[in-house]
Coordinates of C-alpha atoms in Angstrom, one line a residue:
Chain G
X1 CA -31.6 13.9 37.2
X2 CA -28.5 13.0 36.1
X3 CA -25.7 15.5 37.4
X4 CA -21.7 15.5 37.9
X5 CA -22.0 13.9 41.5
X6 CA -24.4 10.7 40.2
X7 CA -22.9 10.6 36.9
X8 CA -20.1 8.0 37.5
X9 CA -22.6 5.5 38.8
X10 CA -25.4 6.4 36.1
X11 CA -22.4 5.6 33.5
X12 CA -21.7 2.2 35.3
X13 CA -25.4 1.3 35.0
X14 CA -25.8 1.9 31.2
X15 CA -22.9 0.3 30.7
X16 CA -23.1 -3.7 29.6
X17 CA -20.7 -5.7 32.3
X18 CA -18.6 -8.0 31.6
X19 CA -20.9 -11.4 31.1
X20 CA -19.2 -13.0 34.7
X21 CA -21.0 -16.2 35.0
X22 CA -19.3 -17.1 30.9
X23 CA -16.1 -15.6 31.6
X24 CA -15.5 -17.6 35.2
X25 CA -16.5 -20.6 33.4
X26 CA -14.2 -20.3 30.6
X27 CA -11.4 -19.0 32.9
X28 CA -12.2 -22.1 34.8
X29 CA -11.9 -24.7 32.1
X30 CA -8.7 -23.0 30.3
X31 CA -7.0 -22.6 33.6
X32 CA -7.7 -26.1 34.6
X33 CA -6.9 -27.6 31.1
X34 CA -3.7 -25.7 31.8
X35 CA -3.1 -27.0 34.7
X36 CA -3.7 -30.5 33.7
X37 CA -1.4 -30.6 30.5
X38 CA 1.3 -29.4 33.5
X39 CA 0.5 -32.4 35.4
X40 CA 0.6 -34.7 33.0
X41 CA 4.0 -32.8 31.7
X42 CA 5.4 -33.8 35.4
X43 CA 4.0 -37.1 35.5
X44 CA 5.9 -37.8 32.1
X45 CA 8.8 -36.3 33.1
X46 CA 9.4 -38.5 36.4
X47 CA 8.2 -41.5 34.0
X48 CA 11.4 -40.9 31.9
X49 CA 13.4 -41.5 35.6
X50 CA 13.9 -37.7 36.5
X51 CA 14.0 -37.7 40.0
X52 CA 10.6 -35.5 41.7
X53 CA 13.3 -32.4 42.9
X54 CA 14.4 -32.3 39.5
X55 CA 11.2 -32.9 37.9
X56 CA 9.4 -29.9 40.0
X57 CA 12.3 -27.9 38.7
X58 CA 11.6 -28.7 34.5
X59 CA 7.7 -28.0 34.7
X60 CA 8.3 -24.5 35.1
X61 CA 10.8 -24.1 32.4
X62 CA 8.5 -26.7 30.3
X63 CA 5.6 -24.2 30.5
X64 CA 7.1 -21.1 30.4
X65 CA 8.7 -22.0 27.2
X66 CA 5.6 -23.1 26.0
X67 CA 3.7 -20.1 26.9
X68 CA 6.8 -17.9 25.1
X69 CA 6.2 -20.4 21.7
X70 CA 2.4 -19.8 21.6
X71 CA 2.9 -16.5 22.4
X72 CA 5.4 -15.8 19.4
X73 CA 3.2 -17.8 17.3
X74 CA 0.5 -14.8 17.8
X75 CA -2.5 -18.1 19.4
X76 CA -1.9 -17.2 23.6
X77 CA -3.5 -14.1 23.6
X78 CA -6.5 -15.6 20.9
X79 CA -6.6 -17.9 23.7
X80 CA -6.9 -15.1 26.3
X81 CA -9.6 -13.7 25.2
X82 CA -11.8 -16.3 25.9
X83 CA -9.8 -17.8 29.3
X84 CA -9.3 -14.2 30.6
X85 CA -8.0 -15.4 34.5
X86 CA -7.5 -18.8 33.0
X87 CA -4.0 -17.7 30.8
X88 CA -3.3 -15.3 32.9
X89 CA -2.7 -16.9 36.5
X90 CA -1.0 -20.3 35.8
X91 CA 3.1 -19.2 35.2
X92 CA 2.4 -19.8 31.2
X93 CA 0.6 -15.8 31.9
X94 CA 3.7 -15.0 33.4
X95 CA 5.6 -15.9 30.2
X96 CA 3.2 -14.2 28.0
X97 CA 3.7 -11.2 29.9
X98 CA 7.3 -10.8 29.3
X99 CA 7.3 -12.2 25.6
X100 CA 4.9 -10.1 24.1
X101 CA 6.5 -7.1 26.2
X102 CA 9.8 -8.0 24.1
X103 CA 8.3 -8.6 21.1
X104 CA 6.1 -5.1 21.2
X105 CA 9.4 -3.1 21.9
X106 CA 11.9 -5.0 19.8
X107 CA 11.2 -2.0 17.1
X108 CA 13.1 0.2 19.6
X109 CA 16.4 -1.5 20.1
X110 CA 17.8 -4.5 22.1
X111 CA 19.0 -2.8 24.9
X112 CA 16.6 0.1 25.6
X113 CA 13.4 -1.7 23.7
X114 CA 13.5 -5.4 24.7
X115 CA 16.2 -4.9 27.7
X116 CA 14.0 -1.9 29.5
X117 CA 10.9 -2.6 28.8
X118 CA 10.6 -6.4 28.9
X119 CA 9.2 -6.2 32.7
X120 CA 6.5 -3.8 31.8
X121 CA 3.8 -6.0 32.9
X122 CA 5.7 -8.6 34.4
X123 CA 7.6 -6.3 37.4
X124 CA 5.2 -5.9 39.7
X125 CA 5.2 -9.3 40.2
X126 CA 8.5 -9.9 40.2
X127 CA 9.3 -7.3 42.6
X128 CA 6.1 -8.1 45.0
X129 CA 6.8 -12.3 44.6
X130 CA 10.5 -11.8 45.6
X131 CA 9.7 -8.8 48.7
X132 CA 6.9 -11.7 49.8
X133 CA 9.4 -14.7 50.1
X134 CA 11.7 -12.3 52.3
X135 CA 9.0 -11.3 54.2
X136 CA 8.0 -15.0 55.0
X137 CA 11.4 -16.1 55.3
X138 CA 11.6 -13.4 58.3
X139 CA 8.9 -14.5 59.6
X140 CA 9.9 -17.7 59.3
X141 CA 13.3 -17.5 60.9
X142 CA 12.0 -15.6 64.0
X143 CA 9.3 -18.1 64.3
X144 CA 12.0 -20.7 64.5
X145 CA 14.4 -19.2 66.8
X146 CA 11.4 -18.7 69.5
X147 CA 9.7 -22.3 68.9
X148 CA 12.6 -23.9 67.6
Chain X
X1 CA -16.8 39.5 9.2
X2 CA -17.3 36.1 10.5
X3 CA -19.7 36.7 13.7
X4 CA -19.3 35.3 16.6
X5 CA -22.3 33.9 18.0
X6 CA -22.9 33.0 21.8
X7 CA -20.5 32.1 23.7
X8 CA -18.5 29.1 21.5
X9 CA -19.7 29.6 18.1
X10 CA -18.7 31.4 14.9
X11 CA -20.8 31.8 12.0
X12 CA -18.9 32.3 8.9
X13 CA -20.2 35.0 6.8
X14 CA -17.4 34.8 4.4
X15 CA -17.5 30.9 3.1
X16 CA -14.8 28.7 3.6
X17 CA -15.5 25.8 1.4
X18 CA -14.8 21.9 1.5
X19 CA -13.0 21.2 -1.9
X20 CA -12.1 17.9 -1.1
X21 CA -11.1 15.0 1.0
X22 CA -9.4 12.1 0.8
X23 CA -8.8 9.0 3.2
X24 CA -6.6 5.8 3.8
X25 CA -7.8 3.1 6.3
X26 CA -6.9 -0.6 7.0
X27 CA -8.5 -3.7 6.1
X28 CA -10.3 -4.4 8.9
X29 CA -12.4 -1.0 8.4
X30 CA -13.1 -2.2 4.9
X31 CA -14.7 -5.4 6.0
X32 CA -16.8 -3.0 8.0
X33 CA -20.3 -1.0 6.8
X34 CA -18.4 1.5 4.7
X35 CA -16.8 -1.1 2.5
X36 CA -16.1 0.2 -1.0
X37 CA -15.8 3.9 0.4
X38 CA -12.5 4.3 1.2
X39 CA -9.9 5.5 -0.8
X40 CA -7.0 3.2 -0.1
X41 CA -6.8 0.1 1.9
X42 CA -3.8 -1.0 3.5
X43 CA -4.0 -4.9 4.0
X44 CA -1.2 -5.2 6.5
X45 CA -0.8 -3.2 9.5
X46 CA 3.2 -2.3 9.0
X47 CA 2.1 -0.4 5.4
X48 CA 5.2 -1.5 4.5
X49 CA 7.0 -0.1 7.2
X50 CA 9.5 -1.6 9.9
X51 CA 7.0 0.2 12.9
X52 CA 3.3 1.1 13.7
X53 CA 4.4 4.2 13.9
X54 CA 5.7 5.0 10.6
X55 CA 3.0 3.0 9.2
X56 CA 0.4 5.9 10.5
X57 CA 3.0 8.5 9.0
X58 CA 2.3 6.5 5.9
X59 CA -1.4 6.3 6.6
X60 CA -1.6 10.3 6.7
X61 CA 0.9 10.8 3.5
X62 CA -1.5 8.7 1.6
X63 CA -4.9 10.4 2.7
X64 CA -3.7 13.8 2.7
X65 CA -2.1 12.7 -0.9
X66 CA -6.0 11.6 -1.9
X67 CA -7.3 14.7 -1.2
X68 CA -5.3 17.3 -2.9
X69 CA -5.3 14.7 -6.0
X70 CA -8.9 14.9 -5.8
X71 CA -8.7 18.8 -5.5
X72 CA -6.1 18.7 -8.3
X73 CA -4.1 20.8 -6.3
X74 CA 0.1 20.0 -5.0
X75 CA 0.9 19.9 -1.2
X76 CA 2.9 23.1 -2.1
X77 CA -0.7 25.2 -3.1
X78 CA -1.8 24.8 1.1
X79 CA -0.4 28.0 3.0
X80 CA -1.4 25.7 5.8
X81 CA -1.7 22.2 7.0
X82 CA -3.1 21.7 11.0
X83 CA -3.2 18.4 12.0
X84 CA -2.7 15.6 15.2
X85 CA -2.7 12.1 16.2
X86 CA -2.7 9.9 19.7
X87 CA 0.9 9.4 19.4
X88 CA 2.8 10.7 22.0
X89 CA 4.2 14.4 20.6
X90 CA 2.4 13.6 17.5
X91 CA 4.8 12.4 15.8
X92 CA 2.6 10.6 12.7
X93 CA 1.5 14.2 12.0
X94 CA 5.1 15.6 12.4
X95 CA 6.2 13.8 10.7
X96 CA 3.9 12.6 8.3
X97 CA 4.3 16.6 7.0
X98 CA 8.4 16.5 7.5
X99 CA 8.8 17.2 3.9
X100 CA 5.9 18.9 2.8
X101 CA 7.4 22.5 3.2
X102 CA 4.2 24.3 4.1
X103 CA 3.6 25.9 7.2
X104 CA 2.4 23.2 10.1
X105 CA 0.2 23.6 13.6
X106 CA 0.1 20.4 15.5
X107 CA -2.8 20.1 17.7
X108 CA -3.8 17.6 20.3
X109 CA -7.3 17.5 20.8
X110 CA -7.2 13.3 21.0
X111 CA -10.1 11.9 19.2
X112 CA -11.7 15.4 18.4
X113 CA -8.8 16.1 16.6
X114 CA -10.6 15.8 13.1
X115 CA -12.9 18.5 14.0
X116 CA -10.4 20.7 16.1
X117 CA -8.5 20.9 12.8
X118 CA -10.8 21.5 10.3
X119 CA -12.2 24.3 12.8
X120 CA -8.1 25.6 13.3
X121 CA -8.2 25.2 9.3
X122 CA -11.2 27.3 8.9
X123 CA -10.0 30.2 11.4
X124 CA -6.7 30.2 9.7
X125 CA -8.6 31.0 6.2
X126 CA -11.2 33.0 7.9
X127 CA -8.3 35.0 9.4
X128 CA -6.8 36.0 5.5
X129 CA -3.5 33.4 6.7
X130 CA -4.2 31.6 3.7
X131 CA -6.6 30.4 0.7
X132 CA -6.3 27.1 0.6
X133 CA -5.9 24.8 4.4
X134 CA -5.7 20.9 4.5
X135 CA -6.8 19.5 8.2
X136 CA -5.2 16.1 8.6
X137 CA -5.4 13.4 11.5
X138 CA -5.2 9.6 12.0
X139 CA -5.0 6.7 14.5
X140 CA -3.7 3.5 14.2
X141 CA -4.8 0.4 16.4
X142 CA -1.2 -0.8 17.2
X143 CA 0.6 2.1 17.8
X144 CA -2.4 3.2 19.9
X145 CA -2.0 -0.3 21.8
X146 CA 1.4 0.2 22.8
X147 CA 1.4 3.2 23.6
X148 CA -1.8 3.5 25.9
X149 CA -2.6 -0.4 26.7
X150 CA -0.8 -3.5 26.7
X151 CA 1.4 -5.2 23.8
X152 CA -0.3 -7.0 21.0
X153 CA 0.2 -10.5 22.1
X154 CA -0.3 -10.0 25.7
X155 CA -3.1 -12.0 26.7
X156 CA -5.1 -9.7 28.6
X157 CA -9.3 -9.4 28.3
X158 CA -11.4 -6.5 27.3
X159 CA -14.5 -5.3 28.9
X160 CA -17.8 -5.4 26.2
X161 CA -17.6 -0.9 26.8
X162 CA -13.6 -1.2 25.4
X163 CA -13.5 0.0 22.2
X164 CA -11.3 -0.9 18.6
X165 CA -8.6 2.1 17.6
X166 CA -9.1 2.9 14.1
X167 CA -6.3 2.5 12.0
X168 CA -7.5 5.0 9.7
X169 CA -6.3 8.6 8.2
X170 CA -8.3 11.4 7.1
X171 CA -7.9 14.8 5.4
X172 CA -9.7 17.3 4.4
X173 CA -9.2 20.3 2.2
X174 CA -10.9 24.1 2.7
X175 CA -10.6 27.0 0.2
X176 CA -12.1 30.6 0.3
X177 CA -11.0 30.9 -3.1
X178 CA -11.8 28.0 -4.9
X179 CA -15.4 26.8 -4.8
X180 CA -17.6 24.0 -3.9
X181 CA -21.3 22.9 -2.8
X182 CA -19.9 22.1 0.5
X183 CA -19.0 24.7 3.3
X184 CA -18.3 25.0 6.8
X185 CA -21.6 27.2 8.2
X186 CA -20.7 27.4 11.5
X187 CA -17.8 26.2 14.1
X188 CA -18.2 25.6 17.9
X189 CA -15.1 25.1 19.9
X190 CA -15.7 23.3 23.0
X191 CA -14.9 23.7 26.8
X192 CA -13.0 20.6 28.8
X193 CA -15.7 18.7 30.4
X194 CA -15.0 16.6 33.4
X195 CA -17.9 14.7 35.3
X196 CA -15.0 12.1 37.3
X197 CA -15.0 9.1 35.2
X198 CA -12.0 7.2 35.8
X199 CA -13.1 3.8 34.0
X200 CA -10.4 3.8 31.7
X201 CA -12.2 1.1 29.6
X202 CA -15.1 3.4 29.4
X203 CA -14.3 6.1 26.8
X204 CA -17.8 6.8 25.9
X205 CA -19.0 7.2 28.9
X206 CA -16.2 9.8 29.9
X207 CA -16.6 12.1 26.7
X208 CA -20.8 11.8 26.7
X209 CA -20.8 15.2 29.2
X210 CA -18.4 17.0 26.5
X211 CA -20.5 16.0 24.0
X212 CA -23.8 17.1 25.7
X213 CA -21.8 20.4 26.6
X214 CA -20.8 21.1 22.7
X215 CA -23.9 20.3 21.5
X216 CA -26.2 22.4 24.0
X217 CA -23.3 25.0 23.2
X218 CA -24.2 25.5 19.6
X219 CA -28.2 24.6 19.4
X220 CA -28.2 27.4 22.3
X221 CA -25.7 30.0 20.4
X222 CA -27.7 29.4 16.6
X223 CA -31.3 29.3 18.3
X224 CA -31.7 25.8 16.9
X225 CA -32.8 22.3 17.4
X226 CA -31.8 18.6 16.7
X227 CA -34.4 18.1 14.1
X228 CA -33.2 21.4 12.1
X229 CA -30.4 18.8 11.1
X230 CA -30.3 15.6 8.4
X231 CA -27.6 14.3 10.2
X232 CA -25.8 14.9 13.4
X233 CA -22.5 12.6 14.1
X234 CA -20.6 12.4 17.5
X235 CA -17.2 11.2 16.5
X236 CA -16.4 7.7 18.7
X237 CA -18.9 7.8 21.8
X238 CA -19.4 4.4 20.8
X239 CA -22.7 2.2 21.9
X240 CA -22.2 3.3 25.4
X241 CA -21.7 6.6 25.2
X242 CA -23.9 7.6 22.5
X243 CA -26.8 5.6 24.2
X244 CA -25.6 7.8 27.6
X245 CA -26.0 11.5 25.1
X246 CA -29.2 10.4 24.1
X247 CA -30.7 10.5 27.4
X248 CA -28.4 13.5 28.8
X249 CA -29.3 15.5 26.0
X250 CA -33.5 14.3 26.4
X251 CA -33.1 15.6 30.0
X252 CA -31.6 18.9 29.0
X253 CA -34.3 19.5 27.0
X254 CA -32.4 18.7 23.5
X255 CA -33.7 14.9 22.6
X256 CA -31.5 13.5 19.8
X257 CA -33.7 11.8 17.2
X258 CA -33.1 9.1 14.5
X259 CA -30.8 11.7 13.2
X260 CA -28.4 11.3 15.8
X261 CA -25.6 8.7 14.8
X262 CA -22.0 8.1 16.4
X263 CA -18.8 7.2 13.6
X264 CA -17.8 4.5 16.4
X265 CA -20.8 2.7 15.6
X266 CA -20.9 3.5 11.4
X267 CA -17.6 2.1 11.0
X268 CA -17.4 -1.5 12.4
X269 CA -20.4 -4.4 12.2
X270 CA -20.2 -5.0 16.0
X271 CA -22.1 -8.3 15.4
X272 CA -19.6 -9.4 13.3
X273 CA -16.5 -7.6 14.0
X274 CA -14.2 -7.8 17.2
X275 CA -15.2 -3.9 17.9
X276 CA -16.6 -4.2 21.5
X277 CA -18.6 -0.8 21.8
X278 CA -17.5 0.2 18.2
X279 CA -14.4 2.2 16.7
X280 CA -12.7 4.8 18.2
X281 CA -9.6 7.2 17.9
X282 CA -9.1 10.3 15.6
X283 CA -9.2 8.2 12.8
X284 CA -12.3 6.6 13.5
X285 CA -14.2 10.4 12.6
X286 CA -11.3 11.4 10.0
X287 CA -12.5 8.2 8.0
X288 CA -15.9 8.2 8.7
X289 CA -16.0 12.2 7.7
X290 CA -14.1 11.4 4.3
X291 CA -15.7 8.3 3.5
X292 CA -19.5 8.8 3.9
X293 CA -20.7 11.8 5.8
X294 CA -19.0 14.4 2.6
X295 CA -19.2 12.3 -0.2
X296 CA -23.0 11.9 0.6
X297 CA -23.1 15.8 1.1
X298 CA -21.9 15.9 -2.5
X299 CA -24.3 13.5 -3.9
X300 CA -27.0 15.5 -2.4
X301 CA -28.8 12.9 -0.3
X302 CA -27.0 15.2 3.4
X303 CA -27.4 18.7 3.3
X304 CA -27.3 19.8 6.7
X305 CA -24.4 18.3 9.2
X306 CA -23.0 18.6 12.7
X307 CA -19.9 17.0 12.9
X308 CA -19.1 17.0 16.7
X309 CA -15.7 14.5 17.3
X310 CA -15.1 14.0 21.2
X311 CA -12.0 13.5 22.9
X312 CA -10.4 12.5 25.9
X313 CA -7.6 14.6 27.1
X314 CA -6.4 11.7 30.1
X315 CA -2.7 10.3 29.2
X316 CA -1.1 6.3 30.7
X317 CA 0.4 8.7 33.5
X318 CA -2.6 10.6 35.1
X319 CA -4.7 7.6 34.4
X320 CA -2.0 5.9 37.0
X321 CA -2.3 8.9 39.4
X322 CA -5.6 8.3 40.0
X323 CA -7.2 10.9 37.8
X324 CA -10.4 11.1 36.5
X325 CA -10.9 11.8 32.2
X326 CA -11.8 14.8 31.1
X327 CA -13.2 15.5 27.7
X328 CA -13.2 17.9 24.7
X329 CA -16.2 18.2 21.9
X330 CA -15.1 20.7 18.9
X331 CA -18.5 20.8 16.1
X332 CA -18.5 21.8 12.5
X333 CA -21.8 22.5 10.9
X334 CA -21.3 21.6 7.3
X335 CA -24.0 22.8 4.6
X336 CA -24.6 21.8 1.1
X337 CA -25.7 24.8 -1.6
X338 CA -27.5 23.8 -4.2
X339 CA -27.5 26.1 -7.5
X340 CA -24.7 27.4 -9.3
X341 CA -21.6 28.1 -7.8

């Protein structure tokens, strides 16, 4: 008998999952593919006699810009939908998340459209990334001063 | 005297006629099952416009335009126009009827809204307020994006029990004076209905109770059955969510039959169309209503229909608070007369 109190899991059985075994797969080969043209980005960069600091340094900015091109271009998030995990971990995600927040809420303005709301998605983890490397680097600095 | 009936029902003993309708939906629902129907197609999603959000003004102008044109009546003839969108303060609506100069009661009954406003619309001409109502309502898939889910390009997935916003418009016109073979019969206003879902994703599943609750509602206040109907229609349950009523509604003792058909799943080709568990918003029923479920009323081949739409009455904010998604059915029971007016 289907009542209030087992209805939640009832709804949860009827409903068709997500198909996990393709999705892992595809966010598998998409996130690796990624992860490869990056490398090979790198490896070309040094080639052209960037020195590795500097290199590890253009990579990022390499691939966020190319996330924010295919992202204007309308193809990351047809991408996406496929990859799910696999364009939305590697930092090309990260760029997608802020350019198609500024793109959505261009119609309201520069400053309160783009400017406010451009970290919709993105904040969390800008807020949580930066709160984590201050939490490590106190760790790390009283773990020093005891050891050393 | 209209006679109430039951606890949620009125039966109108005075008709209140359906003079016309009218609609205005995007390509994308015209590459769907009801291709041809409609009355205009927009091909791009702007209308013309520089925002989603004016586009859906434009998407209402339009339909509620088609329908007094097919009525032969002016904007100016309705004492009353009652109508709502998703947007937040329903603005399309607002402003959509800015200019019209007739008296204006915004509703937000979410996705039911095409049924909660034809039934305001009825009560209003019931009630001696006016001759001559328009109910009006619409969705559009963009401005529903950003305003409840994620920008357009961001790359996120959807579950298979997600559904496709509408971009669609519907209106519908009501008269006691002027005649037609179509009339509302009855109208059953519906109780919020809240069995904890909090699956945001899972819209269906969250409005199936309200749905069940409606529908038991009016069989229970007109002493009637499923199969006294040609057609019933739940407005955007969706695959989920109308396969979920079936069997809620077979365990209340009320099994729905092959008569039992969602607008979710009439509107899209799911096997060919990126529409997940099928079309949702209050332009997913508007359209659906306008397009097929009246016009086939007037040609005779319906003659007995419950139009139940379904809504869910959660917002971004509560969803983020942890709460769960209650839900809202409103039904219209709309008959055909054959014989002379």
């Amino acid at each position: 008998m289907i009542k209030k109190d087992n209805y939640s899991e009832y709804v949860k059985k009827k409903t068709k999952n997500s198909p996990l075994a393709k999705n892992c797969l595809w966010a598998f080969l998409v996130g690796g593919a990624i992860c490869t043209v990056g490398q090979l980005i790198l490896n070309g960069i040094k080639k052209l006699g960037v020195s590795p600091e500097d290199a590890k340094i253009w990579l990022p900015i390499i691939l966020v810009f190319l996330g924010a091109l295919f992202t204007g271009f309308g193809l990351y998030d047809s991408l996406a939908k496929r990859a799910g995990a696999g364009t939305i971990i590697p930092i090309t995600g990260f760029s997608n998340s802020i350019v198609s927040s500024a793109m959505e809420f261009k119609k309201e303005g520069f400053i309160l459209g783009v400017g406010a709301k451009m970290f919709t998605i993105a904040g969390p983890v800008l807020v949580y990334g930066t709160m984590a490397g201050v939490v490590y680097g106190i760790i790390r600095y009283i773990v020093m001063m005891i050891w050393g | 005297m209209e006679e109430k009936i039951g606890q949620q029902t009125l039966r109108l003993n005075t008709p209140v006629y359906v003079i016309s309708h009218g609609n205005c939906v995007s390509a994308f629902e015209e590459d769907g099952p009801l291709k041809g129907r409609f009355d205009t197609v927009v091909e791009d999603e702007y209308f013309g416009e520089k925002t989603f959000e004016l586009a859906e003004v434009k998407l209402q102008k339009t339909a509620i335009t088609n329908a007094l044109e097919h009525a032969g009546l002016k904007i100016g003839d309705l004492g009353l126009v009652t109508g709502g969108d998703l947007l937040n303060q329903c603005i399309a609506s607002g402003y959509s009827m800015r200019d019209s100069g007739v008296p204006f009661v915004g509703l937000y009954g979410a996705c039911s809204t095409m049924a909660l406003s034809t039934c305001m619309a009825t009560l209003a001409i019931c009630s001696g307020f006016t001759k001559f109502a328009g109910a009006l309502t619409s969705s559009h898939f963009c401005s529903a994006e950003r305003q409840f889910r994620y920008p357009l390009e961001y790359g996120g997935q959807r579950p298979p029990s997600a559904q496709h916003t509408v971009t669609g418009s519907g209106a519908v016109i009501l008269s006691a004076e002027k005649k037609s073979k179509l009339r509302v019969s009855e109208l059953t206003l519906g109780r919020i209905v809240d069995f904890d879902v909090t699956d945001i994703n899972n819209m269906g599943g969250a409005m199936a109770p309200a749905a069940m609750d409606t529908l038991t509602a009016f069989f229970t206040d007109t002493h009637s059955k499923p199969d006294d109907y040609d057609l019933i229609v739940t407005g955007d349950l969706g695959q989920y969510g109308s396969d979920i009523l079936r069997d809620i509604m077979r365990q209340n003792g009320l099994p729905l039959g092959d008569n039992y058909n969602d607008c979710g799943l009439m509107i899209y080709d799911r096997e060919r169309q990126d529409a997940h568990a099928g079309g949702s918003g209050c332009g997913c029923s508007a359209s659906v209503l306008t397009s097929y479920i009246l016009p086939e009323m007037e040609l005779g081949n319906l003659k007995n229909v419950l139009f139940m739409a379904t809504g869910a009455l959660m917002s971004p904010t509560s969803v983020m608070q942890n709460q769960s998604i209650p839900a809202i059915a409103h039904l219209v029971h709309f008959v055909r007369e054959d014989g002379s007016l």
